[in-house]
Amino acid sequence: MGDVARLAGVSSQTVSRVSNGFAGVNEDTRRQVLTAMRELGYRPNSAARALRRGEFRTLGVITFSLSTLGNIRTLDAIATSAAREGYAVTLLPVAVPTQDEVNGAFSRLGELAVDAVIVIMEVHLLDAATVSVPPGVQVVVADSDAGDRYTVVDTDQAGGARDAVRHLLELGHGTVWHLAGPEDSFAAQRRANAWRATLDEAGRPVPPLVRGDWSAESGYRAGLRIAEQADCTAVFVANDQMALGLLRALNERGRRVPEDVSVVGFDDIPEAASFLPPLTTVHQDFAEVGRLCVAGVLSKMREGGVESQGRRDGQESGEHGTTLVPTRLVRRRSTASPPTPVR
């Protein structure tokens, strides 16, 4: 730093201010310092900076799997939002969804240079008393129901499912079948519960629930069974990838979409508009979920871990510290009125 200061003709304090991105430095002076840095190959020592500031400018992210669309898009949004705030992201994947693996991931946090952690995982593995967070590390959880112990940011799963089912009922369908996600998934559970509750509130019969594993292949296998149900005229699918498999199965069995069967998905993946027919689906704002996760941990860091009350970043803060990001129904050509009047 002293060499840069001498070459640029400024003080070491000015070099420090420029390297740390502080305001209040004349633009010409800033250019002189940056030119000297490049000429000398100067790079700030991040370890020394962390010791001086008491922070590493790094966020840890713990997640089970990178094979599911939701996790990938949430992680991408977190990394983008973190970079915008000047933070890097360290990924701690949990290979197997067991309590020991979760404990191991949290233990590794104590060995890594992270200031806070964002967790993308199911609630039942966060509720155990054996899980301990390293002292001073703030935590925000995405896609969970752990708001009694942690700050949670999630999509309004129930609201999106209700909108999907109501849309189909308003088109005139007597009831709505549901192709759900895995039983151990919090998001799948919330969507299935809302599907059932919406039918109950409308006084409609509740068909047997059919499950998949989020993949298009599982949607196809389940779709072959659903296609055999002659009275099925509408299906709400828990994600777009399973909906893709369902569309294939219905087509192979001669059930036209939407003339014979209407289909609504969930996620609004970029390819949904290119399905045949284009898929009506529930849009999730993954970018906003990621932004709120990052904003949440940074806020907790700055406030020393004291939870803020009421509204946060323009979103409603639900009970137990949960912030829900709204969804919206995107209507395309996979839904229509039933083929015959439903009595």
Short mmCIF file of C-alpha atoms in Angstrom, two decimals:
data_model
loop_
_atom_site.label_atom_id
_atom_site.label_comp_id
_atom_site.label_asym_id
_atom_site.label_seq_id
_atom_site.Cartn_x
_atom_site.Cartn_y
_atom_site.Cartn_z
CA MET A 1 0.00 0.00 0.00
CA GLY A 2 2.91 2.31 0.76
CA ASP A 3 4.40 1.63 -2.69
CA VAL A 4 1.07 2.52 -4.33
CA ALA A 5 0.83 5.70 -2.27
CA ARG A 6 4.32 6.80 -3.29
CA LEU A 7 3.75 6.09 -6.99
CA ALA A 8 0.37 7.87 -6.98
CA GLY A 9 1.63 10.75 -4.86
CA VAL A 10 -1.03 10.32 -2.20
CA SER A 11 -1.25 9.11 1.39
CA SER A 12 -1.66 5.47 2.40
CA GLN A 13 -5.01 6.43 3.90
CA THR A 14 -6.22 7.58 0.47
CA VAL A 15 -5.08 4.28 -1.07
CA SER A 16 -7.01 2.45 1.66
CA ARG A 17 -10.15 4.46 0.95
CA VAL A 18 -9.94 3.76 -2.77
CA SER A 19 -9.25 0.01 -2.34
CA ASN A 20 -12.21 -0.30 0.04
CA GLY A 21 -14.56 1.61 -2.25
CA PHE A 22 -15.24 4.47 0.16
CA ALA A 23 -16.74 7.71 -1.08
CA GLY A 24 -15.17 11.13 -0.60
CA VAL A 25 -12.15 10.62 -2.87
CA ASN A 26 -11.64 13.03 -5.76
CA GLU A 27 -12.23 11.25 -9.08
CA ASP A 28 -8.85 12.29 -10.53
CA THR A 29 -7.13 11.06 -7.37
CA ARG A 30 -9.07 7.80 -7.54
CA ARG A 31 -7.88 7.24 -11.12
CA GLN A 32 -4.28 7.95 -10.11
CA VAL A 33 -4.48 5.38 -7.33
CA LEU A 34 -6.14 2.74 -9.54
CA THR A 35 -3.49 3.30 -12.24
CA ALA A 36 -0.72 2.85 -9.65
CA MET A 37 -2.40 -0.32 -8.37
CA ARG A 38 -2.49 -1.81 -11.85
CA GLU A 39 1.09 -0.81 -12.59
CA LEU A 40 2.39 -2.40 -9.38
CA GLY A 41 0.03 -5.39 -9.47
CA TYR A 42 -1.40 -4.42 -6.09
CA ARG A 43 -4.26 -6.50 -4.70
CA PRO A 44 -5.82 -5.84 -1.27
CA ASN A 45 -5.19 -8.60 1.28
CA SER A 46 -8.66 -9.96 2.01
CA ALA A 47 -7.54 -11.77 5.17
CA ALA A 48 -6.00 -8.64 6.61
CA ARG A 49 -9.04 -6.64 5.61
CA ALA A 50 -11.30 -9.18 7.34
CA LEU A 51 -9.28 -8.96 10.55
CA ARG A 52 -9.39 -5.18 10.46
CA ARG A 53 -13.10 -4.91 9.67
CA GLY A 54 -14.27 -7.95 11.57
CA GLU A 55 -16.05 -9.38 8.49
CA PHE A 56 -15.14 -11.52 5.47
CA ARG A 57 -17.67 -10.14 2.95
CA THR A 58 -18.75 -13.73 2.27
CA LEU A 59 -22.10 -15.47 2.73
CA GLY A 60 -22.43 -19.23 3.13
CA VAL A 61 -25.26 -21.10 1.42
CA ILE A 62 -26.29 -24.57 2.65
CA THR A 63 -28.50 -26.59 0.31
CA PHE A 64 -29.42 -30.22 -0.32
CA SER A 65 -29.45 -30.47 -4.06
CA LEU A 66 -28.57 -28.53 -7.18
CA SER A 67 -30.64 -30.87 -9.35
CA THR A 68 -33.97 -29.16 -8.67
CA LEU A 69 -34.95 -26.06 -10.59
CA GLY A 70 -36.11 -24.16 -7.51
CA ASN A 71 -32.80 -24.58 -5.68
CA ILE A 72 -30.76 -23.62 -8.75
CA ARG A 73 -32.76 -20.47 -9.44
CA THR A 74 -32.82 -19.47 -5.77
CA LEU A 75 -29.05 -19.97 -5.50
CA ASP A 76 -28.49 -17.96 -8.68
CA ALA A 77 -30.61 -15.12 -7.29
CA ILE A 78 -28.74 -15.20 -3.96
CA ALA A 79 -25.34 -15.08 -5.70
CA THR A 80 -26.45 -12.20 -7.92
CA SER A 81 -27.87 -10.20 -5.02
CA ALA A 82 -24.81 -10.89 -2.86
CA ALA A 83 -22.44 -9.70 -5.61
CA ARG A 84 -24.49 -6.53 -5.98
CA GLU A 85 -23.88 -5.87 -2.27
CA GLY A 86 -20.16 -6.62 -2.57
CA TYR A 87 -20.30 -10.12 -1.06
CA ALA A 88 -19.06 -13.46 -2.37
CA VAL A 89 -20.91 -16.76 -1.84
CA THR A 90 -19.49 -20.01 -0.45
CA LEU A 91 -21.60 -23.09 -1.22
CA LEU A 92 -21.90 -25.89 1.35
CA PRO A 93 -23.83 -28.74 -0.33
CA VAL A 94 -25.44 -31.39 1.87
CA ALA A 95 -25.02 -34.68 0.01
CA VAL A 96 -27.70 -36.63 1.87
CA PRO A 97 -30.70 -35.09 3.68
CA THR A 98 -29.91 -36.50 7.11
CA GLN A 99 -29.46 -34.84 10.48
CA ASP A 100 -25.76 -35.78 10.62
CA GLU A 101 -25.12 -34.16 7.22
CA VAL A 102 -26.90 -30.98 8.31
CA ASN A 103 -24.92 -30.87 11.53
CA GLY A 104 -21.72 -31.35 9.53
CA ALA A 105 -22.58 -28.45 7.24
CA PHE A 106 -23.19 -26.14 10.18
CA SER A 107 -19.99 -27.33 11.83
CA ARG A 108 -18.00 -26.49 8.69
CA LEU A 109 -19.27 -22.93 8.95
CA GLY A 110 -17.03 -22.49 11.97
CA GLU A 111 -14.01 -23.37 9.82
CA LEU A 112 -14.91 -21.14 6.87
CA ALA A 113 -14.62 -17.40 6.51
CA VAL A 114 -18.33 -16.56 6.26
CA ASP A 115 -20.22 -13.73 7.92
CA ALA A 116 -23.72 -15.23 7.64
CA VAL A 117 -25.52 -18.20 6.14
CA ILE A 118 -28.59 -18.74 3.98
CA VAL A 119 -30.13 -22.21 4.23
CA ILE A 120 -32.25 -23.81 1.50
CA MET A 121 -33.68 -26.97 3.08
CA GLU A 122 -36.65 -28.61 4.75
CA VAL A 123 -37.95 -27.63 8.18
CA HIS A 124 -37.77 -31.02 9.91
CA LEU A 125 -33.98 -31.00 9.72
CA LEU A 126 -33.73 -27.52 11.21
CA ASP A 127 -35.99 -28.16 14.17
CA ALA A 128 -33.75 -30.70 15.89
CA ALA A 129 -32.16 -29.51 19.11
CA THR A 130 -28.81 -30.97 18.01
CA VAL A 131 -28.36 -28.37 15.26
CA SER A 132 -26.18 -25.55 16.51
CA VAL A 133 -25.18 -22.40 14.67
CA PRO A 134 -21.64 -21.04 15.23
CA PRO A 135 -21.63 -17.98 17.52
CA GLY A 136 -22.10 -14.69 15.70
CA VAL A 137 -23.27 -16.25 12.42
CA GLN A 138 -26.67 -14.96 11.35
CA VAL A 139 -29.09 -17.28 9.53
CA VAL A 140 -31.92 -16.81 7.03
CA VAL A 141 -33.81 -19.81 5.68
CA ALA A 142 -35.42 -20.07 2.22
CA ASP A 143 -38.30 -22.41 1.30
CA SER A 144 -39.08 -23.65 4.79
CA ASP A 145 -41.43 -23.44 7.75
CA ALA A 146 -38.77 -22.78 10.38
CA GLY A 147 -39.85 -19.25 11.24
CA ASP A 148 -40.25 -20.02 14.93
CA ARG A 149 -36.46 -20.39 15.19
CA TYR A 150 -35.13 -18.57 12.13
CA THR A 151 -35.97 -15.75 9.76
CA VAL A 152 -37.68 -17.34 6.73
CA VAL A 153 -38.16 -16.06 3.17
CA ASP A 154 -40.44 -18.10 0.94
CA THR A 155 -42.74 -17.98 -2.06
CA ASP A 156 -46.44 -17.80 -1.16
CA GLN A 157 -46.89 -21.49 -1.96
CA ALA A 158 -50.45 -21.70 -0.65
CA GLY A 159 -51.58 -18.53 -2.41
CA GLY A 160 -50.21 -19.69 -5.75
CA ALA A 161 -51.90 -23.10 -5.42
CA ARG A 162 -55.23 -21.49 -4.51
CA ASP A 163 -55.05 -19.26 -7.59
CA ALA A 164 -54.38 -22.27 -9.82
CA VAL A 165 -57.29 -24.31 -8.45
CA ARG A 166 -59.72 -21.39 -8.46
CA HIS A 167 -58.82 -20.62 -12.08
CA LEU A 168 -59.79 -24.14 -13.10
CA LEU A 169 -63.01 -24.10 -11.06
CA GLU A 170 -63.99 -20.74 -12.54
CA LEU A 171 -63.61 -22.24 -16.01
CA GLY A 172 -66.38 -24.68 -15.05
CA HIS A 173 -64.50 -27.83 -14.02
CA GLY A 174 -66.31 -29.88 -11.39
CA THR A 175 -63.13 -30.64 -9.51
CA VAL A 176 -59.33 -30.56 -9.95
CA TRP A 177 -56.87 -33.44 -9.72
CA HIS A 178 -53.44 -32.78 -8.23
CA LEU A 179 -50.04 -34.15 -9.22
CA ALA A 180 -48.00 -33.33 -6.11
CA GLY A 181 -44.28 -33.17 -5.40
CA PRO A 182 -42.36 -35.42 -2.96
CA GLU A 183 -43.96 -36.03 0.41
CA ASP A 184 -40.94 -34.70 2.33
CA SER A 185 -40.91 -31.38 0.45
CA PHE A 186 -42.22 -28.36 2.34
CA ALA A 187 -43.25 -26.61 -0.88
CA ALA A 188 -45.09 -29.70 -2.13
CA GLN A 189 -46.86 -30.04 1.20
CA ARG A 190 -48.03 -26.41 1.18
CA ARG A 191 -49.29 -26.64 -2.40
CA ALA A 192 -51.14 -29.92 -1.78
CA ASN A 193 -52.75 -28.59 1.42
CA ALA A 194 -53.96 -25.47 -0.40
CA TRP A 195 -55.33 -27.57 -3.30
CA ARG A 196 -57.36 -29.70 -0.90
CA ALA A 197 -58.56 -26.74 1.17
CA THR A 198 -59.67 -24.81 -1.93
CA LEU A 199 -61.76 -27.74 -3.16
CA ASP A 200 -63.27 -28.21 0.31
CA GLU A 201 -64.19 -24.52 0.53
CA ALA A 202 -65.87 -24.74 -2.88
CA GLY A 203 -67.79 -27.87 -1.86
CA ARG A 204 -66.15 -29.95 -4.59
CA PRO A 205 -65.05 -33.59 -4.35
CA VAL A 206 -61.36 -34.15 -3.66
CA PRO A 207 -59.80 -36.71 -6.06
CA PRO A 208 -57.04 -39.02 -4.84
CA LEU A 209 -53.69 -37.24 -4.73
CA VAL A 210 -51.02 -38.46 -7.17
CA ARG A 211 -47.31 -37.93 -6.39
CA GLY A 212 -44.17 -37.38 -8.44
CA ASP A 213 -40.58 -36.44 -7.58
CA TRP A 214 -40.42 -33.06 -9.44
CA SER A 215 -38.96 -34.67 -12.59
CA ALA A 216 -40.62 -34.74 -16.02
CA GLU A 217 -40.24 -38.54 -16.03
CA SER A 218 -42.26 -38.86 -12.82
CA GLY A 219 -44.86 -36.54 -14.32
CA TYR A 220 -45.09 -38.81 -17.33
CA ARG A 221 -45.53 -41.96 -15.22
CA ALA A 222 -48.17 -40.30 -13.06
CA GLY A 223 -49.80 -38.85 -16.17
CA LEU A 224 -50.36 -42.33 -17.62
CA ARG A 225 -52.45 -43.16 -14.54
CA ILE A 226 -54.31 -39.83 -14.59
CA ALA A 227 -55.08 -40.22 -18.30
CA GLU A 228 -57.05 -43.38 -17.49
CA GLN A 229 -59.46 -41.39 -15.30
CA ALA A 230 -62.29 -40.61 -17.70
CA ASP A 231 -63.84 -38.09 -15.30
CA CYS A 232 -60.61 -36.04 -14.99
CA THR A 233 -60.94 -32.75 -16.87
CA ALA A 234 -58.45 -30.59 -14.93
CA VAL A 235 -55.07 -31.14 -13.26
CA PHE A 236 -53.03 -28.79 -11.06
CA VAL A 237 -49.38 -29.91 -11.20
CA ALA A 238 -46.94 -28.93 -8.43
CA ASN A 239 -44.21 -27.90 -10.88
CA ASP A 240 -43.73 -27.25 -14.59
CA GLN A 241 -41.31 -30.12 -15.20
CA MET A 242 -43.85 -32.70 -14.02
CA ALA A 243 -46.47 -30.86 -16.08
CA LEU A 244 -44.29 -31.43 -19.16
CA GLY A 245 -44.32 -35.18 -18.52
CA LEU A 246 -48.07 -35.09 -17.90
CA LEU A 247 -48.67 -33.36 -21.25
CA ARG A 248 -46.76 -36.14 -23.01
CA ALA A 249 -48.74 -38.86 -21.24
CA LEU A 250 -52.08 -37.24 -22.02
CA ASN A 251 -51.10 -36.86 -25.66
CA GLU A 252 -50.07 -40.51 -25.94
CA ARG A 253 -53.40 -41.61 -24.45
CA GLY A 254 -55.40 -39.43 -26.84
CA ARG A 255 -56.48 -36.89 -24.20
CA ARG A 256 -56.27 -33.43 -25.80
CA VAL A 257 -55.07 -30.39 -23.83
CA PRO A 258 -57.03 -28.24 -23.17
CA GLU A 259 -60.04 -29.62 -25.11
CA ASP A 260 -60.32 -32.74 -22.91
CA VAL A 261 -58.07 -31.92 -19.94
CA SER A 262 -56.85 -28.55 -18.66
CA VAL A 263 -53.40 -28.37 -17.04
CA VAL A 264 -51.87 -25.74 -14.73
CA GLY A 265 -48.25 -25.91 -13.56
CA PHE A 266 -46.19 -24.10 -10.92
CA ASP A 267 -42.86 -22.18 -11.31
CA ASP A 268 -43.21 -20.53 -14.73
CA ILE A 269 -39.88 -21.81 -16.01
CA PRO A 270 -38.60 -20.01 -19.15
CA GLU A 271 -39.56 -23.00 -21.32
CA ALA A 272 -43.20 -23.07 -20.12
CA ALA A 273 -44.32 -20.71 -22.89
CA SER A 274 -42.83 -23.15 -25.45
CA PHE A 275 -44.67 -26.26 -24.23
CA LEU A 276 -47.30 -27.71 -26.57
CA PRO A 277 -49.69 -26.16 -25.75
CA PRO A 278 -48.06 -23.21 -23.92
CA LEU A 279 -48.50 -23.89 -20.20
CA THR A 280 -50.73 -21.93 -17.86
CA THR A 281 -48.70 -21.79 -14.64
CA VAL A 282 -48.01 -20.02 -11.36
CA HIS A 283 -45.07 -17.62 -11.57
CA GLN A 284 -42.52 -17.71 -8.74
CA ASP A 285 -40.30 -14.66 -8.27
CA PHE A 286 -37.03 -16.43 -7.48
CA ALA A 287 -35.06 -13.21 -7.93
CA GLU A 288 -37.05 -11.52 -5.18
CA VAL A 289 -36.67 -14.51 -2.85
CA GLY A 290 -32.89 -14.37 -3.34
CA ARG A 291 -32.79 -10.61 -2.87
CA LEU A 292 -34.78 -10.81 0.37
CA CYS A 293 -32.59 -13.63 1.69
CA VAL A 294 -29.47 -11.53 1.17
CA ALA A 295 -31.13 -8.37 2.49
CA GLY A 296 -32.28 -10.35 5.51
CA VAL A 297 -28.88 -11.68 6.56
CA LEU A 298 -27.21 -8.32 5.94
CA SER A 299 -29.86 -6.60 8.05
CA LYS A 300 -29.36 -9.13 10.87
CA MET A 301 -25.59 -8.60 10.69
CA ARG A 302 -25.92 -4.83 10.91
CA GLU A 303 -28.43 -5.01 13.72
CA GLY A 304 -26.40 -7.51 15.68
CA GLY A 305 -28.96 -10.25 15.25
CA VAL A 306 -31.93 -8.25 16.57
CA GLU A 307 -35.02 -9.19 14.55
CA SER A 308 -36.78 -6.27 12.93
CA GLN A 309 -40.55 -6.07 13.34
CA GLY A 310 -43.38 -5.38 10.91
CA ARG A 311 -42.68 -4.81 7.23
CA ARG A 312 -39.35 -5.69 5.69
CA ASP A 313 -38.25 -4.50 2.24
CA GLY A 314 -41.81 -3.77 1.19
CA GLN A 315 -43.06 -7.31 1.92
CA GLU A 316 -45.47 -8.39 4.61
CA SER A 317 -43.74 -10.12 7.49
CA GLY A 318 -45.86 -13.09 8.60
CA GLU A 319 -45.94 -14.74 11.98
CA HIS A 320 -42.78 -16.40 13.27
CA GLY A 321 -40.61 -14.08 11.16
CA THR A 322 -41.73 -15.42 7.77
CA THR A 323 -41.72 -13.15 4.71
CA LEU A 324 -43.83 -14.38 1.79
CA VAL A 325 -43.14 -13.34 -1.79
CA PRO A 326 -46.37 -13.14 -3.84
CA THR A 327 -47.02 -15.33 -6.88
CA ARG A 328 -49.13 -14.63 -9.96
CA LEU A 329 -51.05 -16.84 -12.34
CA VAL A 330 -49.81 -16.71 -15.95
CA ARG A 331 -52.63 -17.75 -18.28
CA ARG A 332 -51.64 -19.46 -21.51
CA ARG A 333 -53.33 -22.05 -23.74
CA SER A 334 -53.30 -25.21 -21.61
CA THR A 335 -56.56 -24.34 -19.81
CA ALA A 336 -60.14 -24.02 -21.07
CA SER A 337 -63.70 -24.89 -20.11
CA PRO A 338 -64.47 -28.61 -19.69
CA PRO A 339 -65.56 -30.57 -22.76
CA THR A 340 -69.12 -31.07 -21.47
CA PRO A 341 -71.16 -29.28 -18.79
CA VAL A 342 -70.35 -30.62 -15.34
CA ARG A 343 -73.49 -31.51 -13.36
#
